Amino acid sequence: QVQLVESGGGVVQPGRSLRLSCAASGFSFRSYGIHWVRQAPGKGLEWLAAVSYDGSDKYYADSVKGRFTISRDNSKNTLYLHMNSLRADDTAIYYCAKEKERVGTFDHWGQGTLVTVSS
Amino acid sequence: DIQMTQSPSFVSAFVGDRVTITCRASQGIDNWLAWYQQKPGRAPKLLIYAASTLQPGVPSRFSGSGFGTDFTLTISSLRPEDFATYYCQQANFFPWTFGQGTKVEIK
């Protein structure tokens, strides 16, 4: 079955960096676009970034453009999110999510990893 | 960016009630619209995609409709397990965007 497992979250000071990972299994990882979505405590869902199946196309929300970088390693079935210049308002649960083919939606999500930005 | 506006933000309903949630896009998105259900402490779950197509395994009491800018999610007869927060999401243009959510609570 499809599994997405995020890791790398934790407590980090403002201005520092963090890298999240999302390990995928149970499907042909190299065939699907994968996204990052976050949810601040008690708030709604915020789409952050996407990478195409082969890594050639990347898209970002304005709130993270220039600070966060999405990447993937298809040889390791792993998605990454490199986060720089972290701010308190980046505190959230970060989910990776798999695209459902050609319909612009997410059919599988990871369990999420919590990032807390605090001094 | 396309803004997605859900209404209402909060619904209080009885088991067995029919519940309708609306989602309006700030510009036309054809049928690039999905609905998700999220329960506390859990990841969202896909209910409907392409505005009206039920994701396999989702009960038929859930249905979606709409095209362009106006969309609805209907739960025909609310069950206890349906009490959750529901989100719409557009995928016509990047950045993909979500509605602010509609919380369905037990009356």
Coordinates of C-alpha atoms in Angstrom, one line a residue:
Chain A
Q1 CA 0.0 0.0 0.0
V2 CA 1.0 3.6 -0.5
Q3 CA 3.0 5.0 2.3
L4 CA 4.5 8.5 2.8
V5 CA 6.6 9.0 6.0
E6 CA 7.9 12.5 6.9
S7 CA 10.8 13.1 9.1
G8 CA 13.2 15.9 10.1
G9 CA 10.9 18.1 12.1
G10 CA 11.7 19.5 15.5
V11 CA 12.4 22.7 17.4
V12 CA 14.6 25.3 15.6
Q13 CA 15.6 28.9 16.3
P14 CA 14.4 31.7 14.1
G15 CA 16.7 32.3 11.2
R16 CA 18.0 28.8 11.2
S17 CA 17.6 26.1 8.6
L18 CA 16.0 22.6 8.6
R19 CA 15.6 19.8 6.0
L20 CA 12.5 17.7 6.0
S21 CA 12.3 14.3 4.2
C22 CA 9.4 12.2 3.0
A23 CA 10.1 8.6 2.3
A24 CA 7.7 7.0 -0.2
S25 CA 6.8 3.3 -0.8
G26 CA 4.1 1.2 -2.3
F27 CA 3.9 3.0 -5.6
S28 CA 6.1 4.1 -8.5
F29 CA 7.5 7.2 -6.9
R30 CA 9.2 8.4 -10.1
S31 CA 5.9 8.7 -11.9
Y32 CA 4.1 11.2 -9.7
G33 CA 4.3 14.8 -8.7
I34 CA 4.7 15.3 -5.0
H35 CA 3.8 18.3 -2.8
W36 CA 4.4 19.8 0.6
V37 CA 1.4 21.2 2.5
R38 CA 1.5 22.6 6.0
Q39 CA -1.0 23.4 8.8
A40 CA -0.2 25.8 11.5
P41 CA -1.6 24.9 15.0
G42 CA -5.4 25.3 14.9
K43 CA -5.4 26.7 11.4
G44 CA -6.3 25.5 7.9
L45 CA -4.2 23.8 5.2
E46 CA -1.6 25.8 3.2
W47 CA -0.1 24.5 0.0
L48 CA 3.6 25.2 -0.1
A49 CA 5.5 23.6 -2.9
A50 CA 5.3 21.0 -5.7
V51 CA 7.8 19.1 -7.8
S52 CA 7.1 17.2 -11.0
Y53 CA 7.7 13.5 -11.4
D54 CA 11.1 14.0 -12.8
G55 CA 12.1 17.0 -10.7
S56 CA 12.3 19.3 -13.7
D57 CA 9.4 21.6 -12.7
K58 CA 9.0 23.2 -9.2
Y59 CA 6.4 25.5 -7.9
Y60 CA 6.2 27.5 -4.6
A61 CA 3.7 29.5 -2.6
D62 CA 4.7 33.2 -2.2
S63 CA 5.0 32.7 1.5
V64 CA 8.0 30.4 1.1
K65 CA 9.5 31.4 -2.3
G66 CA 13.2 32.2 -2.0
R67 CA 13.4 30.5 1.5
F68 CA 12.3 26.9 0.9
T69 CA 13.5 24.5 -1.8
I70 CA 11.7 21.4 -2.8
S71 CA 13.7 18.5 -4.4
R72 CA 13.5 14.8 -4.9
D73 CA 15.7 11.8 -5.3
N74 CA 13.9 9.2 -7.4
S75 CA 16.7 6.7 -6.8
K76 CA 15.9 6.8 -3.1
N77 CA 12.1 7.3 -3.4
T78 CA 12.5 10.4 -1.2
L79 CA 11.2 14.0 -1.3
Y80 CA 12.9 16.8 0.5
L81 CA 12.1 20.3 1.7
H82 CA 15.0 22.5 2.5
M83 CA 13.8 25.4 4.7
N84 CA 16.0 28.4 5.3
S85 CA 15.5 31.7 7.3
L86 CA 12.8 30.1 9.4
R87 CA 10.3 32.4 11.1
A88 CA 7.9 31.9 14.0
D89 CA 5.0 31.8 11.5
D90 CA 6.6 28.7 9.8
T91 CA 5.6 26.7 12.9
A92 CA 3.3 24.0 11.6
I93 CA 2.8 20.4 10.8
Y94 CA 4.3 19.7 7.4
Y95 CA 2.7 17.0 5.2
C96 CA 4.0 15.5 2.0
A97 CA 1.2 14.5 -0.4
K98 CA 1.1 12.5 -3.6
E99 CA -0.7 13.7 -6.6
K100 CA -3.5 11.7 -8.1
E101 CA -2.6 11.3 -11.7
R102 CA -3.8 14.1 -13.9
V103 CA -6.6 15.4 -11.7
G104 CA -4.8 17.9 -9.6
T105 CA -5.5 16.5 -6.2
F106 CA -3.8 14.6 -3.4
D107 CA -4.8 11.0 -2.9
H108 CA -2.3 10.0 -0.3
W109 CA -0.8 12.0 2.6
G110 CA 1.9 11.3 5.1
Q111 CA 1.2 11.6 8.8
G112 CA 3.0 14.9 9.1
T113 CA 6.1 16.2 10.9
L114 CA 5.9 19.1 13.4
V115 CA 8.3 22.0 12.9
T116 CA 8.4 24.5 15.8
V117 CA 10.3 27.8 15.3
S118 CA 11.1 29.3 18.6
S119 CA 14.0 30.9 20.5
Chain B
D1 CA -3.4 33.8 -6.8
I2 CA -6.8 32.2 -6.7
Q3 CA -8.7 32.7 -3.5
M4 CA -11.0 29.9 -2.3
T5 CA -13.8 31.0 0.0
Q6 CA -15.9 28.4 1.8
S7 CA -19.2 29.0 3.5
P8 CA -20.3 28.5 6.2
S9 CA -17.2 28.3 8.4
F10 CA -19.1 26.3 11.0
V11 CA -22.1 24.0 10.8
S12 CA -23.9 22.5 13.7
A13 CA -26.1 19.6 12.6
F14 CA -27.9 16.5 13.8
V15 CA -27.1 12.9 12.8
G16 CA -29.3 12.3 9.7
D17 CA -29.3 15.9 8.5
R18 CA -28.4 16.9 5.0
V19 CA -25.4 19.3 5.0
T20 CA -24.2 21.5 2.1
I21 CA -20.9 23.3 2.1
T22 CA -20.1 25.8 -0.7
C23 CA -16.8 26.9 -2.1
R24 CA -16.3 29.9 -4.4
A25 CA -13.2 30.5 -6.5
S26 CA -12.1 34.1 -7.1
Q27 CA -11.7 33.1 -10.8
G28 CA -12.8 30.3 -13.0
I29 CA -11.1 26.9 -12.4
D30 CA -13.2 24.7 -14.7
N31 CA -13.7 21.5 -12.6
W32 CA -10.2 21.5 -11.0
L33 CA -11.7 21.2 -7.5
A34 CA -11.3 18.7 -4.8
W35 CA -12.8 18.2 -1.3
Y36 CA -11.1 16.8 1.7
Q37 CA -12.2 15.7 5.2
Q38 CA -9.9 16.1 8.2
K39 CA -10.3 14.8 11.7
P40 CA -8.3 16.1 14.6
G41 CA -4.8 14.9 14.7
R42 CA -5.1 13.2 11.3
A43 CA -4.0 14.0 7.8
P44 CA -6.7 15.1 5.3
K45 CA -8.5 12.5 3.4
L46 CA -9.6 12.9 -0.2
L47 CA -13.3 12.7 -0.7
I48 CA -14.1 14.1 -4.2
Y49 CA -12.0 15.2 -7.1
A50 CA -12.7 16.9 -10.5
A51 CA -15.5 18.6 -8.6
S52 CA -17.9 15.6 -8.7
T53 CA -16.0 12.3 -8.8
L54 CA -16.1 10.3 -5.7
Q55 CA -12.8 8.9 -4.6
P56 CA -12.9 5.1 -4.4
G57 CA -13.9 3.9 -0.9
V58 CA -15.7 7.1 0.0
P59 CA -19.4 6.5 1.0
S60 CA -22.0 7.6 -1.6
R61 CA -23.7 9.9 0.9
F62 CA -20.9 12.4 -0.1
S63 CA -21.4 14.2 -3.4
G64 CA -19.9 17.2 -5.2
S65 CA -21.1 19.5 -7.9
G66 CA -20.2 22.7 -9.7
F67 CA -18.0 24.2 -12.4
G68 CA -16.2 27.4 -13.0
T69 CA -16.4 29.4 -9.7
D70 CA -19.1 27.8 -7.6
F71 CA -19.0 24.4 -6.1
T72 CA -20.8 22.4 -3.4
L73 CA -20.1 19.4 -1.2
T74 CA -23.2 17.7 0.1
I75 CA -23.5 15.0 2.8
S76 CA -27.0 13.5 2.2
S77 CA -27.5 12.1 5.7
L78 CA -24.9 13.0 8.3
R79 CA -23.4 10.1 10.3
P80 CA -21.4 10.4 13.5
E81 CA -18.1 9.7 11.7
D82 CA -18.7 12.7 9.4
F83 CA -18.1 15.2 12.1
A84 CA -14.9 16.8 11.0
T85 CA -13.5 19.8 9.1
Y86 CA -13.9 19.9 5.3
Y87 CA -11.6 21.8 2.9
C88 CA -11.9 22.6 -0.8
Q89 CA -8.8 22.9 -3.0
Q90 CA -8.2 24.2 -6.5
A91 CA -5.6 22.9 -8.9
N92 CA -6.3 24.9 -12.0
F93 CA -3.4 27.2 -11.5
F94 CA -0.3 27.3 -9.3
P95 CA -0.1 28.1 -6.5
W96 CA -2.8 25.6 -5.6
T97 CA -4.9 26.9 -2.8
F98 CA -7.3 25.6 -0.2
G99 CA -10.4 27.1 1.3
Q100 CA -10.3 28.1 4.9
G101 CA -12.3 25.1 6.1
T102 CA -15.8 24.3 7.3
K103 CA -16.1 22.6 10.7
V104 CA -19.1 20.3 11.0
E105 CA -20.1 19.7 14.6
I106 CA -22.8 17.7 16.4
K107 CA -25.9 19.7 17.5

